[in-house]
Coordinates of C-alpha atoms and ligand atoms in Angstrom, one line a residue:
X10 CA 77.4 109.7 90.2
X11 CA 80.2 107.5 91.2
X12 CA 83.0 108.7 93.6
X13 CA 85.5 108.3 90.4
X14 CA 83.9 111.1 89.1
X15 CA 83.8 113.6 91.5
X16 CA 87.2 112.7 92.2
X17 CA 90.7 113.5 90.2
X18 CA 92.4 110.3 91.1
X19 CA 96.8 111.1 89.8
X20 CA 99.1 108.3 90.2
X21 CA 103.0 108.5 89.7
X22 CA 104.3 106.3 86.6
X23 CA 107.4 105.5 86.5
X24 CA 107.5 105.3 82.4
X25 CA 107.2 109.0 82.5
X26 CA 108.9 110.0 85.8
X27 CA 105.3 112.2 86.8
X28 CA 102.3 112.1 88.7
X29 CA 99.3 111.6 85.7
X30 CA 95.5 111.7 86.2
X31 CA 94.0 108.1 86.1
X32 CA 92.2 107.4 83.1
X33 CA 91.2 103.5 82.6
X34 CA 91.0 102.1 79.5
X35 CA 87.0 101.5 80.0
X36 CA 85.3 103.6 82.0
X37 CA 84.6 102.5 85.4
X38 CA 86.5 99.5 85.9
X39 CA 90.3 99.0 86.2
X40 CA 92.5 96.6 85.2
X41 CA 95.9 96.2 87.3
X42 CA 99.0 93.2 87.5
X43 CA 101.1 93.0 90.3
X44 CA 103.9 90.6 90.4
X45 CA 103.2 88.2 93.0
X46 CA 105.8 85.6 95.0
X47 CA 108.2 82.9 94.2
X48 CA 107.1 80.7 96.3
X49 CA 110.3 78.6 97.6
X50 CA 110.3 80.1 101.4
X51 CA 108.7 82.4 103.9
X52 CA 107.5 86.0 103.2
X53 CA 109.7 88.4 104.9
X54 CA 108.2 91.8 106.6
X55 CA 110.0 93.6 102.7
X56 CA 107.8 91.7 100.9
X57 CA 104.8 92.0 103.1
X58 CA 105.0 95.9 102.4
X59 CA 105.1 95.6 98.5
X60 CA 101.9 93.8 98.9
X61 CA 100.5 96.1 101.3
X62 CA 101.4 99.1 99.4
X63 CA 99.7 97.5 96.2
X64 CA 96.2 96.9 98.5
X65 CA 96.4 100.2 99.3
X66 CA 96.1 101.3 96.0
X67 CA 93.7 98.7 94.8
X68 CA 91.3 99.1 97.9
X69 CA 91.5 102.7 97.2
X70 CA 90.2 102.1 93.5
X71 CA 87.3 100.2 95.0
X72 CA 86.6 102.8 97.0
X73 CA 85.9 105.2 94.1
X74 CA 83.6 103.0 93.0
X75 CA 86.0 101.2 90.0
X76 CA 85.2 97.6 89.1
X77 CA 88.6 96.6 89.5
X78 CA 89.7 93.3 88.3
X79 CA 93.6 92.5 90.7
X80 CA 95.4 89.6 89.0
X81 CA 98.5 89.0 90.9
X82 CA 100.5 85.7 89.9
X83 CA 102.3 82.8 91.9
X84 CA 105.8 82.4 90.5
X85 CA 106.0 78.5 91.0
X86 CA 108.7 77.5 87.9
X87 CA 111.2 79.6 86.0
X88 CA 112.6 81.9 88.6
X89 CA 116.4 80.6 88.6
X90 CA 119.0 81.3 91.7
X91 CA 120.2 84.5 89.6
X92 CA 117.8 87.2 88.2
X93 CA 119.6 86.4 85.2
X94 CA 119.3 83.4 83.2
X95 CA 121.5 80.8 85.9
X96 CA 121.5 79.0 88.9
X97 CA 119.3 76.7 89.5
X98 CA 115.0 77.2 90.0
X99 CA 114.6 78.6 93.8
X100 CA 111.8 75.9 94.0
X101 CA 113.7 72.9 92.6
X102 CA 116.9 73.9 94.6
X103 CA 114.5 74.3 97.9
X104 CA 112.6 70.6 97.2
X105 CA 116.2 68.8 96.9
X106 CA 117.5 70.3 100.0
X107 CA 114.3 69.1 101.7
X108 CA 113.7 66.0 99.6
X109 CA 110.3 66.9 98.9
X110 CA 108.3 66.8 95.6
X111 CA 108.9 71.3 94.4
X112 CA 104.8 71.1 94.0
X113 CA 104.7 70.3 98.1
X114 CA 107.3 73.5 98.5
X115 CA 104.6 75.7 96.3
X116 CA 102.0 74.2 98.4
X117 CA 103.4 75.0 101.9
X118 CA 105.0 79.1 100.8
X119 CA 101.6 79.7 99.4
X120 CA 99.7 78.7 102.0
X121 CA 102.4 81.1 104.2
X122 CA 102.0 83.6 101.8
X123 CA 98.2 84.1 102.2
X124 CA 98.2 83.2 105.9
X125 CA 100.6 86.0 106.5
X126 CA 99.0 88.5 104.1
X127 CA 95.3 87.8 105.8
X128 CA 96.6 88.5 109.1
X129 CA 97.7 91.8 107.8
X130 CA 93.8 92.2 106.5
X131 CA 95.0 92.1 102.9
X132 CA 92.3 92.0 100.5
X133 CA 92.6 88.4 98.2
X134 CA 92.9 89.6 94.4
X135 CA 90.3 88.5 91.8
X136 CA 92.6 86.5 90.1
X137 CA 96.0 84.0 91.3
X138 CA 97.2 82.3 88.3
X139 CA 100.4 80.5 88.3
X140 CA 103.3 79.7 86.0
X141 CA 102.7 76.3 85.7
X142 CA 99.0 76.3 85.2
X143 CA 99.9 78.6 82.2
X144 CA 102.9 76.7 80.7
X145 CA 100.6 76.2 77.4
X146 CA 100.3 80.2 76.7
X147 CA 104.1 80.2 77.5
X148 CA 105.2 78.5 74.6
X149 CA 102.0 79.7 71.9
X150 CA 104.0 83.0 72.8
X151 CA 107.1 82.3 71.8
X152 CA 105.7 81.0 69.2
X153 CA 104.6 84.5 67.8
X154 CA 108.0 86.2 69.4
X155 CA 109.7 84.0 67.2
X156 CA 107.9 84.8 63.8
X157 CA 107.8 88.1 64.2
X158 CA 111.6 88.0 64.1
X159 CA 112.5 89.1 68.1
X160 CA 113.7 85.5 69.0
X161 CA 115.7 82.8 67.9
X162 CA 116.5 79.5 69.0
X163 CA 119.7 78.2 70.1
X164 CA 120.4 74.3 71.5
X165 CA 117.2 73.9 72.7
X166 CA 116.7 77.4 74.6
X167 CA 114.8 80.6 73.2
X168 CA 116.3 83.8 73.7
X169 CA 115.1 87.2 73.2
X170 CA 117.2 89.5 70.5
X171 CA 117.1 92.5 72.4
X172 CA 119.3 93.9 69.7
X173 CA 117.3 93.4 66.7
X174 CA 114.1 94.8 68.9
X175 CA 115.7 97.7 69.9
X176 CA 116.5 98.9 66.4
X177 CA 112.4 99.3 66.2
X178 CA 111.4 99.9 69.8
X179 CA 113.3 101.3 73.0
X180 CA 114.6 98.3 75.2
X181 CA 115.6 100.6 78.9
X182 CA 112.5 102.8 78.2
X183 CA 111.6 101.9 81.7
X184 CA 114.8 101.7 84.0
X185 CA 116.1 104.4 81.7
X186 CA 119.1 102.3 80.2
X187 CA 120.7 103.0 77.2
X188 CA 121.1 99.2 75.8
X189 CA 122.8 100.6 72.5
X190 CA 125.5 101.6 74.9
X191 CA 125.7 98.6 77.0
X192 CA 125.8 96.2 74.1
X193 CA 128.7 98.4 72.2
X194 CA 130.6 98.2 75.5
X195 CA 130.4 94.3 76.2
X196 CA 133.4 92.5 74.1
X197 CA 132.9 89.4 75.9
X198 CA 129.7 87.2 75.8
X199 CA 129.6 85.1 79.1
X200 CA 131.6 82.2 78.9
X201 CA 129.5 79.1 77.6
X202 CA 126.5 81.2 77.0
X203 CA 124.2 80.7 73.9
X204 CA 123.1 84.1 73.7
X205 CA 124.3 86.3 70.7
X206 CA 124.8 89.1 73.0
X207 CA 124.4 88.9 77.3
X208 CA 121.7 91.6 77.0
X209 CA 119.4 88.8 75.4
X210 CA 117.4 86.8 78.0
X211 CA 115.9 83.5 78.1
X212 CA 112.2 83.0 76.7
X213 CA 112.5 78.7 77.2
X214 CA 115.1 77.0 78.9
X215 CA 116.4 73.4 77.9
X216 CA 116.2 71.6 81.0
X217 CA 119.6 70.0 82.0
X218 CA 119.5 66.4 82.3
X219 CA 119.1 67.0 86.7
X220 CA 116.9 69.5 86.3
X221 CA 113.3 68.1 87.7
X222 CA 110.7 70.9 86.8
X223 CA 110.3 70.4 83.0
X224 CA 107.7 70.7 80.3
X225 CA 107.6 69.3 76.3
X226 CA 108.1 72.3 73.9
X227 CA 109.0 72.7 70.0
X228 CA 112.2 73.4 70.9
X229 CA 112.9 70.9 73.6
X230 CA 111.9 69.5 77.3
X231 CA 112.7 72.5 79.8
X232 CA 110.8 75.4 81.3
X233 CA 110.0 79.5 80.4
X234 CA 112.0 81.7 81.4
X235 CA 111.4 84.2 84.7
X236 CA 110.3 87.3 82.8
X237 CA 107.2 85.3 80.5
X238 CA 104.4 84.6 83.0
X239 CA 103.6 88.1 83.9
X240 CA 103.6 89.0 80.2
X241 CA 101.4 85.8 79.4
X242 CA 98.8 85.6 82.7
X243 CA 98.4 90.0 82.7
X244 CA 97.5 90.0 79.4
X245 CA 95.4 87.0 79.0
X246 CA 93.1 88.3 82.0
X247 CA 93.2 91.9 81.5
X248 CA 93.7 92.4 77.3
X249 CA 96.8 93.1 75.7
X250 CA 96.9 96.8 77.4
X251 CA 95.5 96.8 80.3
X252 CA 95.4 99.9 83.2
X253 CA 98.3 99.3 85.9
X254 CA 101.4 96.9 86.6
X255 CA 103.3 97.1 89.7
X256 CA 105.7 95.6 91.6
X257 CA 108.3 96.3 94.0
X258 CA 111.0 98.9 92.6
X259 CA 114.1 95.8 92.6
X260 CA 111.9 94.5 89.6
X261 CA 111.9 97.4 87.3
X262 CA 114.8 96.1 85.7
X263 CA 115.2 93.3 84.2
X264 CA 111.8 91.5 85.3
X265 CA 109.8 94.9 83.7
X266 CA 111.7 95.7 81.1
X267 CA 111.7 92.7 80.0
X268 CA 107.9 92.4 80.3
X269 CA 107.7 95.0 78.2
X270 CA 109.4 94.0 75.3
X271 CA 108.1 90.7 75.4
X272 CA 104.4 92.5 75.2
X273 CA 105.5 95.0 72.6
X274 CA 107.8 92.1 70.4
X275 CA 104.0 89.8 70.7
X276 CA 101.5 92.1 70.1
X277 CA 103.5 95.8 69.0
X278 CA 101.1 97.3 71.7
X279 CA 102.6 98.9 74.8
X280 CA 100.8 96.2 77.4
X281 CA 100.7 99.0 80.6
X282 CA 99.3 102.3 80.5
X283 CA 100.7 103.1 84.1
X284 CA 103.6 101.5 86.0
X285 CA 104.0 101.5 89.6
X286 CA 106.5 100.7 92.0
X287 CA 106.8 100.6 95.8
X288 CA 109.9 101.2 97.5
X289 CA 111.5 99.2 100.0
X290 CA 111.6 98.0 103.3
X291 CA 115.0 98.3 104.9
X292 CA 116.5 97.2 108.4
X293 CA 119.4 98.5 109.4
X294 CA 119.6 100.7 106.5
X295 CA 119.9 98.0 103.9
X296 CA 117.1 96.4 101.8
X297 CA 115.3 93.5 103.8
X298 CA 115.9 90.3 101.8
X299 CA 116.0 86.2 101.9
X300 CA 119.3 86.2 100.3
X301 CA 121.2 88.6 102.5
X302 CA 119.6 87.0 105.5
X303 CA 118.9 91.1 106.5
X304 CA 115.2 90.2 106.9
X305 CA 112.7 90.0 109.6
X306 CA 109.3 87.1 109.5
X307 CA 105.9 88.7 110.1
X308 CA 105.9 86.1 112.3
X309 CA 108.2 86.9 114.5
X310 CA 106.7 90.2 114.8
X311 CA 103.5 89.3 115.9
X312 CA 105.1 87.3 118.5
X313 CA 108.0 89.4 119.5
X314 CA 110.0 86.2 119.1
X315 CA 113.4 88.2 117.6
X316 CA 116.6 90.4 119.3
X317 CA 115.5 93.6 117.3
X318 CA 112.3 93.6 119.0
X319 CA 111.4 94.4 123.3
X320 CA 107.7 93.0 122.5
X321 CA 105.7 91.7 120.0
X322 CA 103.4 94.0 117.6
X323 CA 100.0 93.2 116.0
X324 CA 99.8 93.1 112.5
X325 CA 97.3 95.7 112.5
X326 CA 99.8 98.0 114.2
X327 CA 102.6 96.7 111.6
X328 CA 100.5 97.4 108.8
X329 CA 99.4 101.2 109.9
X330 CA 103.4 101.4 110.3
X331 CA 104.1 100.8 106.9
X332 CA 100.9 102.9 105.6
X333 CA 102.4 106.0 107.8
X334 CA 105.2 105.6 105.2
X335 CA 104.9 106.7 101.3
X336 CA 104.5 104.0 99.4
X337 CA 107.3 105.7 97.1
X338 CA 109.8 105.9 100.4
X339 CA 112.4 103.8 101.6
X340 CA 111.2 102.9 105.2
X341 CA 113.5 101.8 107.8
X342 CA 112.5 99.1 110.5
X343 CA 113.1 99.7 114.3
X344 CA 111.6 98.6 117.4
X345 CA 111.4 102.4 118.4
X346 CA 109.5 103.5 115.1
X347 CA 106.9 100.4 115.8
X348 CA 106.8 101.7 119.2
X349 CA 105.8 105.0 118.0
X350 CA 102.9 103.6 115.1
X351 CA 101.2 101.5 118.4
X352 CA 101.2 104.8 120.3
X353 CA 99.5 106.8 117.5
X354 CA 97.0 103.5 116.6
X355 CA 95.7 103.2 120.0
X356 CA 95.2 107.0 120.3
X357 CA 93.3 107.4 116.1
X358 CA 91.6 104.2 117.9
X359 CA 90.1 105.6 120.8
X360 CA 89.4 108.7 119.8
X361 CA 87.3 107.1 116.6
X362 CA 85.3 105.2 119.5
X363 CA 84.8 108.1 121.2
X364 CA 82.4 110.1 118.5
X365 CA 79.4 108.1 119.3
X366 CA 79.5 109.6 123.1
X367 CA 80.6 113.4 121.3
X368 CA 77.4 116.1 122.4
X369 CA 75.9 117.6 119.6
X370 CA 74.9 121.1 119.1
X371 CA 72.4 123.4 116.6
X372 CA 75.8 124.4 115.2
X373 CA 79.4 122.9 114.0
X374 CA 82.7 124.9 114.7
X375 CA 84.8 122.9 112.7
X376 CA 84.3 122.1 108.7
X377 CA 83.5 118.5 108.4
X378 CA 83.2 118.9 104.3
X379 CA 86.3 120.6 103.7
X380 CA 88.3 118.1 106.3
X381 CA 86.8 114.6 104.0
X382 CA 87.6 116.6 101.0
X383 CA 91.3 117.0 102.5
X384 CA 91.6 113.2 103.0
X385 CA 90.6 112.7 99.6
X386 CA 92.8 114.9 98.6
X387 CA 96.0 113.0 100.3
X388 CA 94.7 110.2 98.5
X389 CA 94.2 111.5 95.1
X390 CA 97.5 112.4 95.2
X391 CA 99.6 109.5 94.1
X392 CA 97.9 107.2 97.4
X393 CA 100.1 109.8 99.9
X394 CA 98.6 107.4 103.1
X395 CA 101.2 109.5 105.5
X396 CA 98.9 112.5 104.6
X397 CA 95.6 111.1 105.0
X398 CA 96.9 109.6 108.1
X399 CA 98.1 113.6 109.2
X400 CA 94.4 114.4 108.1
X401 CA 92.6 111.5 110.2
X402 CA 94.8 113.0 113.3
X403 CA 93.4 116.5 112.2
X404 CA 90.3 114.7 113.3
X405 CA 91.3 113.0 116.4
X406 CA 92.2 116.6 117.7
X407 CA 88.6 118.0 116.4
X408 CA 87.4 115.0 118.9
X409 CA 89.0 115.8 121.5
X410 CA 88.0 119.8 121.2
X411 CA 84.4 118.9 120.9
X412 CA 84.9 116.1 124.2
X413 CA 86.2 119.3 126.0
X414 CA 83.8 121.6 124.5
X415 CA 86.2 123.8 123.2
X416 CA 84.4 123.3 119.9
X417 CA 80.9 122.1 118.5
X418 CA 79.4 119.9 115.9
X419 CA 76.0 118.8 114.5
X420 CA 74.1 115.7 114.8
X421 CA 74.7 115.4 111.0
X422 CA 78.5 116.4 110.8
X423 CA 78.7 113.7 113.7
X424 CA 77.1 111.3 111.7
X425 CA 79.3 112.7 108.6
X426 CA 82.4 112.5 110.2
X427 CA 82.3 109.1 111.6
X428 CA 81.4 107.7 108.4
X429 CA 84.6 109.2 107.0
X430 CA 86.9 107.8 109.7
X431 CA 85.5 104.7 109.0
X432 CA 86.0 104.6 105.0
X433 CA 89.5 105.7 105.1
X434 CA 90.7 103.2 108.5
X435 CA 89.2 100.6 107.4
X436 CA 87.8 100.1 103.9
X437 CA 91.1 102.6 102.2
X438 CA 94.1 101.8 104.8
X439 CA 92.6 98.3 105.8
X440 CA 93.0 98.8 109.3
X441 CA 90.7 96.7 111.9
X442 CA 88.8 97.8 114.7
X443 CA 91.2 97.1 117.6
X444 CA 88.4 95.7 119.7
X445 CA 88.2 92.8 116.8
X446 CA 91.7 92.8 116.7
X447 CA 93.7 88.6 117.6
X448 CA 96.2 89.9 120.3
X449 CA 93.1 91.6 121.9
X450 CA 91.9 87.7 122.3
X451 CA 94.8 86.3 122.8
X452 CA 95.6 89.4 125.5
X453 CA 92.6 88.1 127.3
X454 CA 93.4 84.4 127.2
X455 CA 96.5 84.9 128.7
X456 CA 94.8 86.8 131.9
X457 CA 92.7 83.9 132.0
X458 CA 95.5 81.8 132.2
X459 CA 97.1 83.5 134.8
X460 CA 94.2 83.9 137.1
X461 CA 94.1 79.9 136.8
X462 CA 97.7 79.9 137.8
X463 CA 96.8 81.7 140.6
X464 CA 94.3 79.4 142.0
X465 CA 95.9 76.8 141.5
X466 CA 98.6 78.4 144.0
X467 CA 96.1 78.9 146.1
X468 CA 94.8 75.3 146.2
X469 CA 98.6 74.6 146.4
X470 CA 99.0 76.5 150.0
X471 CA 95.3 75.2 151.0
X472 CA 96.8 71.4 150.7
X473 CA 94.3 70.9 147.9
X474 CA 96.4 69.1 145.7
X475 CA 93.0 67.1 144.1
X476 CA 91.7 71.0 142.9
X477 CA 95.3 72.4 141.9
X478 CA 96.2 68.9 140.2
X479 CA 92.8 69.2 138.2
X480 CA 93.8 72.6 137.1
X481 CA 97.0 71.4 135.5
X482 CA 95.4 68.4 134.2
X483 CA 92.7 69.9 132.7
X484 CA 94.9 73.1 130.9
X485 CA 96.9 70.1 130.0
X486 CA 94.4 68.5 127.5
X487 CA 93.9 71.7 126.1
X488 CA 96.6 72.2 125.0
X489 CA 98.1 74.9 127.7
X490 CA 101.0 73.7 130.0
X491 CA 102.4 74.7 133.1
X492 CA 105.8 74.4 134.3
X493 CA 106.7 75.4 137.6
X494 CA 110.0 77.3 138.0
X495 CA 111.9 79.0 140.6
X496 CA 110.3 82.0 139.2
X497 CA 107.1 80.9 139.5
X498 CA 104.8 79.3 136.6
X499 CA 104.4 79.6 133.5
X500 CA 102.8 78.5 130.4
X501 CA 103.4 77.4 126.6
X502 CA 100.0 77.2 124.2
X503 CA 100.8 74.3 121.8
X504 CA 99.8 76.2 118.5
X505 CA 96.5 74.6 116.8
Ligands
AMP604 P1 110.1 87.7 95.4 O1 109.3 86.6 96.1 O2 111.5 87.8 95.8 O3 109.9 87.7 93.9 O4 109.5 89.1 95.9 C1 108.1 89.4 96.0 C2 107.9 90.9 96.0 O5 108.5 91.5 97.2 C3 108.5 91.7 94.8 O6 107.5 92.6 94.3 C4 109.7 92.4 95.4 O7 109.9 93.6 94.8 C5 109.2 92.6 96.8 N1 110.3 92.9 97.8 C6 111.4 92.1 98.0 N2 112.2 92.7 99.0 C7 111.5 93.8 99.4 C8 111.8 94.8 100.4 N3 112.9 94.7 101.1 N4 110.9 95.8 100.6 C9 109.8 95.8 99.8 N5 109.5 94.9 98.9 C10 110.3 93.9 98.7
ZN605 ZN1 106.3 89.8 87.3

């Protein structure tokens, strides 16, 4: 019997506003869209924690034995300066400011974008499709928007008639906007603007004469609007309705909505049977984002390299940070909270490394099968990761009782309960062991490098200058050099 069926797996959707039991469309397997990156700049820490949340969820899946199929896009074309339908595209705007072809910005922010997202032990999805390599599917569905009467064309551009589709279906259903009410209260229509009302929103742009990312269409040379990809590249891998959509909670209107009604307008099928959103990250209290400039690089984490921060964190310890956090919750960055994550880490850490030296006895004091069951539980209910992480302490302090021997446990709970720690660290929150952890390496390289330092001191006060010039010379090739200083040596690695 697979774990899915022992298990009652409930998930919040945000269409109804409470916590369901998961039922896929086919049994066993899973279908689930999350909306992926526009790739014009670095990932911020925010956006690292959408994508974290969203592993969560789908290694958990996996875990229960689900064949789960993840398609989560690349947003390389259509995403315009304003959510709405202006500006110019982030990636074309990026590529003049650089003078680079926008194909060499997509290149060099994905490359970021799965660099950083490795390092914080994401699992890769099954699918990546991008906008552009799906610009064909773009238009066939306008096409079908169109004759079914939810579209019309205007200069070149297709809009979407949210008004005519909301006389049959429920445009806000999602975000819980009344767009009757909005449209009867907006006299004005945005100067210039082709639209018959502002609520409508752009299916295919004409391209403006400057405008370098452009494609042939019926209607003219241009590009698809924002909102089309996810509707096109989710339901050409996963079927017209399909198990779970995410994204991060800033996209439930319009980028959703929209979705929706596009998928409904196409095929009069509601596309997702359970919407998810994660919450965000904030520093300082607001929302961590590229335009504000309120944001903070992984990178900079990892290398403490930033005034919010008195030393760098692993990603591993960033990561169980964020998973000590409901995915549901706003969570608020600090240098003290980090500080707090690495203290618990190192002490779930050690005391997991511990079990194999625990004693065993003829008989166990403490439950074993009621504690898993508990960490299932947390899980089952809605992914709650700052429960299961409560429940996996519940065990560090079981550890420590036997250690002491002011409890007991079999040779088979032993066994039992190490298997456990490991399914839900590692395979479920997609933490690594800290002894295969980078900064444990790089810790030890720079010890090395010191204790060359120090001989070469040495050779220094011993006249050797042949053996302490060697030392230098030799770090020097590698890549590692020293600079003497009033306050002694130090050293910069040039990065690989
Ligand atoms: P973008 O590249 O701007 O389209 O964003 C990619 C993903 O990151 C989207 O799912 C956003 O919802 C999410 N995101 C952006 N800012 C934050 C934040 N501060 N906290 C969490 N997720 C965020
Ligand atoms: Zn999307």
């Amino acid at each position: 019997m697979a774990l899915y069926q022992e298990q009652s797996l409930k998930m919040y959707n945000s269409m109804t506003g409470e916590k369901e039991v998961f039922k896929p469309i086919n049994e066993g397997t899973v279908g689930m869209y999350v909306c992926g990156p526009t790739v014009y700049s670095n990932v911020h820490l925010g956006n690292c924690r959408t994508f974290i949340s969203f592993d969560l969820v789908f290694r958990y899946l996996k875990h229960l034995g689900y064949k789960v199929r993840y398609v989560r896009n690349i947003t390389d074309a259509g995403h315009l300066e304003n959510d709405a339908d202006s500006g110019e595209d982030r990636i074309a705007k990026k590529a003049r400011l650089e003078q680079i072809e926008p194909m060499e910005v997509v290149q060099r922010y994905t490359i970021d974008f799965h660099n950083i997202l490795q390092k914080f032990n994401n699992l890769p999805p099954s699918i990546e499709p991008t906008a552009t390599g799906h610009i064909l599917e773009q238009i066939e569905i306008i096409k079908t928007i169109i004759e079914k009467g939810f579209a019309y064309e205007v200069n070149g551009s297709v809009y979407f008639d949210v008004k005519k589709f909301n006389e049959t279906n429920h445009y806000g259903k999602l975000s819980g906007r009344d767009i009757d009410n909005m449209i009867a209260n907006t006299r004005e229509l945005a100067a210039q603007s082709d639209k018959k009302n502002p609520q409508d929103f752009a299916l295919w742009k004409k391209a403006e004469p400057q405008h370098i990312m452009r494609w042939p269409s019926p209607w003219s040379d241009g590009f698809p609007g924002w909102h089309l990809e996810c509707t096109v590249m989710s339901t050409k891998y996963l079927g017209e309705e399909f198990d779970i959509h995410g994204g991060g909670m800033d996209l439930k209107f319009p980028h959703h909505e929209c979705e929706i009604a596009q998928g409904e307008a196409a095929t009069g099928k509601n596309p997702v049977h359970y919407w998810l959103h994660a919450n965000m990250l904030t520093l300082n209290g607001k929302k961590m984002a590229k335009s504000t400039g309120n944001n903070i690089l992984p990178e900079e984490i990892f290398s403490g390299n930033n005034d919010v921060l008195d030393k760098p964190f692993s990603p591993n310890v960033t990561r169980f940070f964020m998973l000590q956090a409901n995915y549901r919750s706003i969570l608020d960055f600090s240098d003290e909270a980090l500080k707090a994550s690495e203290k618990g880490f190192n002490r779930l850490m050690d005391a997991y490394h511990a079990i194999d030296e625990l004693p065993v006895s003829d008989k166990s004091s403490v439950d074993i099968k009621s504690w898993k069951q508990s960490c299932y539980d947390a899980m089952n209910d809605d992914f709650n990761s700052p429960i299961l992480i409560a429940k996996l302490f519940d065990a560090v302090k079981m550890i420590n009782n036997i250690k002491e021997e002011a409890a007991t446990i079999t040779s088979e709970d032993k066994d039992e309960l190490q298997k456990t720690m490991s399914a839900f660290m590692f395979d479920v929150l997609g933490l690594l062991d800290k002894v295969s952890e980078n900064n444990d390496t790089s810790d030890k390289l720079s010890s090395t490098i010191e204790l060359l330092i120090k001989l070469r001191a040495e050779a220094r006060n011993n006249k050797d200058f042949a053996l302490s010039d060697q030392i230098r010379d030799q770090l020097q090739e590698m890549g590692i050099q020293l600079k003497d200083g009033k306050e002694g040596t130090t050293f910069t690695i040039k990065p690989a």
